[in-house]
């Protein structure tokens, strides 16, 4: 969903304020609904919407939050947790047989089956580790992220974290798969050369034609296996992660936490802050 006609009549500053207030509304509602006082381990994602998640959590007061530990997905969320006076730990400190009670994170685009594109902030690998470590993954976003099919609004491409030595070969494979002008993410204008992730890797942004859902292929009129350049989310995700040199991909797909006990990539709920100040909830 992009800016509506009435919103585009607003000044740039007014539009920015509207987006901020929609992020805040989504985050506060998600925390109210999904952060139970009995929880002990909470994942905190990356991006500008998650700032409000941490603000909402901090406002619950130390009687509740001092019993909880918070697990970041990168340096930004580590700083947010510390600045809010919350207890910090790292996901590698959580025993492998234990789970986070809940994880909150943003998204770059969300489709109607709650598949996500993530990685606009280059933290996608840590974000997927934290999300899949949680019993319940909850997504928070503003109205611009809502989309019928991934790749409709988010045109920059699917973020893919790759080993530097493999980057050119991965680019070649992506082009052969039908990606429209995949590129290594540049650090410009802030940094000369490419973005280097917290894991010492590069990010490739690979645009594809809007990704199909399984139901789009049921009619038998579209395959979704990449023939003719059309992919379903699941087929593309499986193909991308199998490319040698790819560490992780920014497609969050497959099962959600209601369907499997461990390892779900999809959120059970997405909170969208809308332009009119309300919050739209999409549940799995
Ligand atoms: C970072 C992410 C973010 O969650 C995504 O980019 C959304 O960010 P924002 O809340 O600033 O719109 O995936 O890698």
mmCIF file of C-alpha atoms in Angstrom, residues 135-255:
data_model
loop_
_atom_site.group_PDB
_atom_site.id
_atom_site.type_symbol
_atom_site.label_atom_id
_atom_site.label_comp_id
_atom_site.label_asym_id
_atom_site.label_seq_id
_atom_site.Cartn_x
_atom_site.Cartn_y
_atom_site.Cartn_z
ATOM 1 C CA UNK A 135 7.837 -19.651 19.922
ATOM 2 C CA UNK A 136 5.946 -16.637 18.618
ATOM 3 C CA UNK A 137 7.231 -14.223 15.987
ATOM 4 C CA UNK A 138 5.322 -10.938 15.656
ATOM 5 C CA UNK A 139 5.891 -8.405 12.892
ATOM 6 C CA UNK A 140 5.318 -4.625 13.113
ATOM 7 C CA UNK A 141 5.115 -2.343 10.093
ATOM 8 C CA UNK A 142 3.609 0.772 8.621
ATOM 9 C CA UNK A 143 0.969 0.780 5.879
ATOM 10 C CA UNK A 144 3.553 1.007 3.060
ATOM 11 C CA UNK A 145 4.670 -2.571 3.730
ATOM 12 C CA UNK A 146 1.301 -4.201 3.061
ATOM 13 C CA UNK A 147 1.256 -5.856 -0.331
ATOM 14 C CA UNK A 148 -0.673 -8.534 -2.207
ATOM 15 C CA UNK A 149 2.528 -10.180 -3.497
ATOM 16 C CA UNK A 150 6.180 -9.724 -2.488
ATOM 17 C CA UNK A 151 8.051 -7.602 -5.003
ATOM 18 C CA UNK A 152 5.060 -5.371 -5.756
ATOM 19 C CA UNK A 153 6.036 -2.412 -3.576
ATOM 20 C CA UNK A 154 9.572 -3.373 -2.546
ATOM 21 C CA UNK A 155 11.352 -3.030 -5.879
ATOM 22 C CA UNK A 156 14.936 -3.056 -4.592
ATOM 23 C CA UNK A 157 15.002 -6.832 -4.623
ATOM 24 C CA UNK A 158 15.337 -9.705 -2.209
ATOM 25 C CA UNK A 159 18.310 -9.186 0.115
ATOM 26 C CA UNK A 160 20.711 -12.128 -0.031
ATOM 27 C CA UNK A 161 23.771 -12.398 2.225
ATOM 28 C CA UNK A 162 26.713 -13.908 0.344
ATOM 29 C CA UNK A 163 30.334 -14.788 0.957
ATOM 30 C CA UNK A 164 32.444 -12.121 -0.778
ATOM 31 C CA UNK A 165 34.440 -14.695 -2.767
ATOM 32 C CA UNK A 166 31.214 -16.078 -4.252
ATOM 33 C CA UNK A 167 29.423 -12.810 -4.966
ATOM 34 C CA UNK A 168 30.082 -12.648 -8.719
ATOM 35 C CA UNK A 169 29.124 -16.286 -9.245
ATOM 36 C CA UNK A 170 25.927 -15.804 -7.244
ATOM 37 C CA UNK A 171 25.083 -12.742 -9.363
ATOM 38 C CA UNK A 172 25.469 -14.891 -12.488
ATOM 39 C CA UNK A 173 23.145 -17.580 -11.092
ATOM 40 C CA UNK A 174 20.552 -14.999 -10.110
ATOM 41 C CA UNK A 175 20.496 -13.551 -13.617
ATOM 42 C CA UNK A 176 20.073 -17.046 -15.048
ATOM 43 C CA UNK A 177 17.107 -17.536 -12.699
ATOM 44 C CA UNK A 178 15.386 -14.447 -14.074
ATOM 45 C CA UNK A 179 16.382 -11.813 -11.533
ATOM 46 C CA UNK A 180 16.118 -8.386 -13.093
ATOM 47 C CA UNK A 181 19.473 -6.652 -12.575
ATOM 48 C CA UNK A 182 20.698 -8.063 -9.239
ATOM 49 C CA UNK A 183 23.389 -5.911 -7.618
ATOM 50 C CA UNK A 184 25.819 -5.968 -4.733
ATOM 51 C CA UNK A 185 24.523 -3.399 -2.233
ATOM 52 C CA UNK A 186 26.640 -0.276 -2.254
ATOM 53 C CA UNK A 187 27.549 1.650 0.874
ATOM 54 C CA UNK A 188 27.261 4.983 -0.938
ATOM 55 C CA UNK A 189 26.712 7.756 -0.123
ATOM 56 C CA UNK A 190 27.966 7.099 3.426
ATOM 57 C CA UNK A 191 30.653 4.525 2.681
ATOM 58 C CA UNK A 192 32.827 3.907 -0.360
ATOM 59 C CA UNK A 193 32.542 0.336 -1.619
ATOM 60 C CA UNK A 194 29.972 -2.292 -0.731
ATOM 61 C CA UNK A 195 28.019 -2.713 2.502
ATOM 62 C CA UNK A 196 29.774 -5.297 4.668
ATOM 63 C CA UNK A 197 27.453 -7.077 7.107
ATOM 64 C CA UNK A 198 28.084 -7.781 10.803
ATOM 65 C CA UNK A 199 29.138 -11.236 9.564
ATOM 66 C CA UNK A 200 31.776 -9.875 7.161
ATOM 67 C CA UNK A 201 29.688 -10.706 4.107
ATOM 68 C CA UNK A 202 28.094 -8.808 1.224
ATOM 69 C CA UNK A 203 24.443 -8.236 0.415
ATOM 70 C CA UNK A 204 23.040 -8.811 -3.058
ATOM 71 C CA UNK A 205 19.645 -7.251 -3.782
ATOM 72 C CA UNK A 206 17.914 -9.439 -6.367
ATOM 73 C CA UNK A 207 14.696 -8.088 -7.912
ATOM 74 C CA UNK A 208 12.223 -10.650 -9.270
ATOM 75 C CA UNK A 209 8.772 -10.289 -10.782
ATOM 76 C CA UNK A 210 6.140 -10.232 -7.986
ATOM 77 C CA UNK A 211 6.228 -13.606 -6.236
ATOM 78 C CA UNK A 212 3.303 -15.972 -6.528
ATOM 79 C CA UNK A 213 1.536 -17.713 -3.672
ATOM 80 C CA UNK A 214 0.732 -21.400 -3.783
ATOM 81 C CA UNK A 215 -2.926 -20.526 -4.467
ATOM 82 C CA UNK A 216 -1.914 -18.643 -7.615
ATOM 83 C CA UNK A 217 -0.636 -21.875 -9.116
ATOM 84 C CA UNK A 218 -3.599 -24.050 -8.232
ATOM 85 C CA UNK A 219 -5.437 -23.086 -11.375
ATOM 86 C CA UNK A 220 -2.613 -24.710 -13.297
ATOM 87 C CA UNK A 221 -2.202 -21.637 -15.449
ATOM 88 C CA UNK A 222 1.039 -20.563 -13.779
ATOM 89 C CA UNK A 223 3.829 -22.886 -12.724
ATOM 90 C CA UNK A 224 5.791 -20.748 -10.299
ATOM 91 C CA UNK A 225 8.971 -22.795 -10.763
ATOM 92 C CA UNK A 226 10.889 -20.051 -12.479
ATOM 93 C CA UNK A 227 9.998 -21.126 -16.030
ATOM 94 C CA UNK A 228 8.981 -17.868 -17.704
ATOM 95 C CA UNK A 229 10.603 -15.928 -14.807
ATOM 96 C CA UNK A 230 7.660 -16.448 -12.429
ATOM 97 C CA UNK A 231 8.377 -17.929 -9.002
ATOM 98 C CA UNK A 232 6.317 -18.788 -5.979
ATOM 99 C CA UNK A 233 7.767 -17.520 -2.703
ATOM 100 C CA UNK A 234 8.546 -21.049 -1.519
ATOM 101 C CA UNK A 235 10.077 -22.269 -4.785
ATOM 102 C CA UNK A 236 12.285 -19.198 -5.074
ATOM 103 C CA UNK A 237 13.358 -19.394 -1.433
ATOM 104 C CA UNK A 238 14.383 -23.041 -1.769
ATOM 105 C CA UNK A 239 16.317 -22.323 -4.967
ATOM 106 C CA UNK A 240 18.089 -19.241 -3.554
ATOM 107 C CA UNK A 241 19.275 -20.883 -0.350
ATOM 108 C CA UNK A 242 20.713 -23.770 -2.365
ATOM 109 C CA UNK A 243 23.112 -21.529 -4.317
ATOM 110 C CA UNK A 244 26.673 -22.201 -3.160
ATOM 111 C CA UNK A 245 28.044 -19.108 -1.461
ATOM 112 C CA UNK A 246 24.678 -17.879 -0.183
ATOM 113 C CA UNK A 247 24.658 -17.634 3.616
ATOM 114 C CA UNK A 248 21.035 -16.566 4.139
ATOM 115 C CA UNK A 249 18.153 -14.991 2.273
ATOM 116 C CA UNK A 250 15.703 -12.248 3.226
ATOM 117 C CA UNK A 251 12.608 -14.262 2.347
ATOM 118 C CA UNK A 252 10.831 -15.376 5.541
ATOM 119 C CA UNK A 253 8.468 -18.102 4.401
ATOM 120 C CA UNK A 254 7.132 -21.587 5.090
ATOM 121 C CA UNK A 255 5.550 -22.324 8.468
#
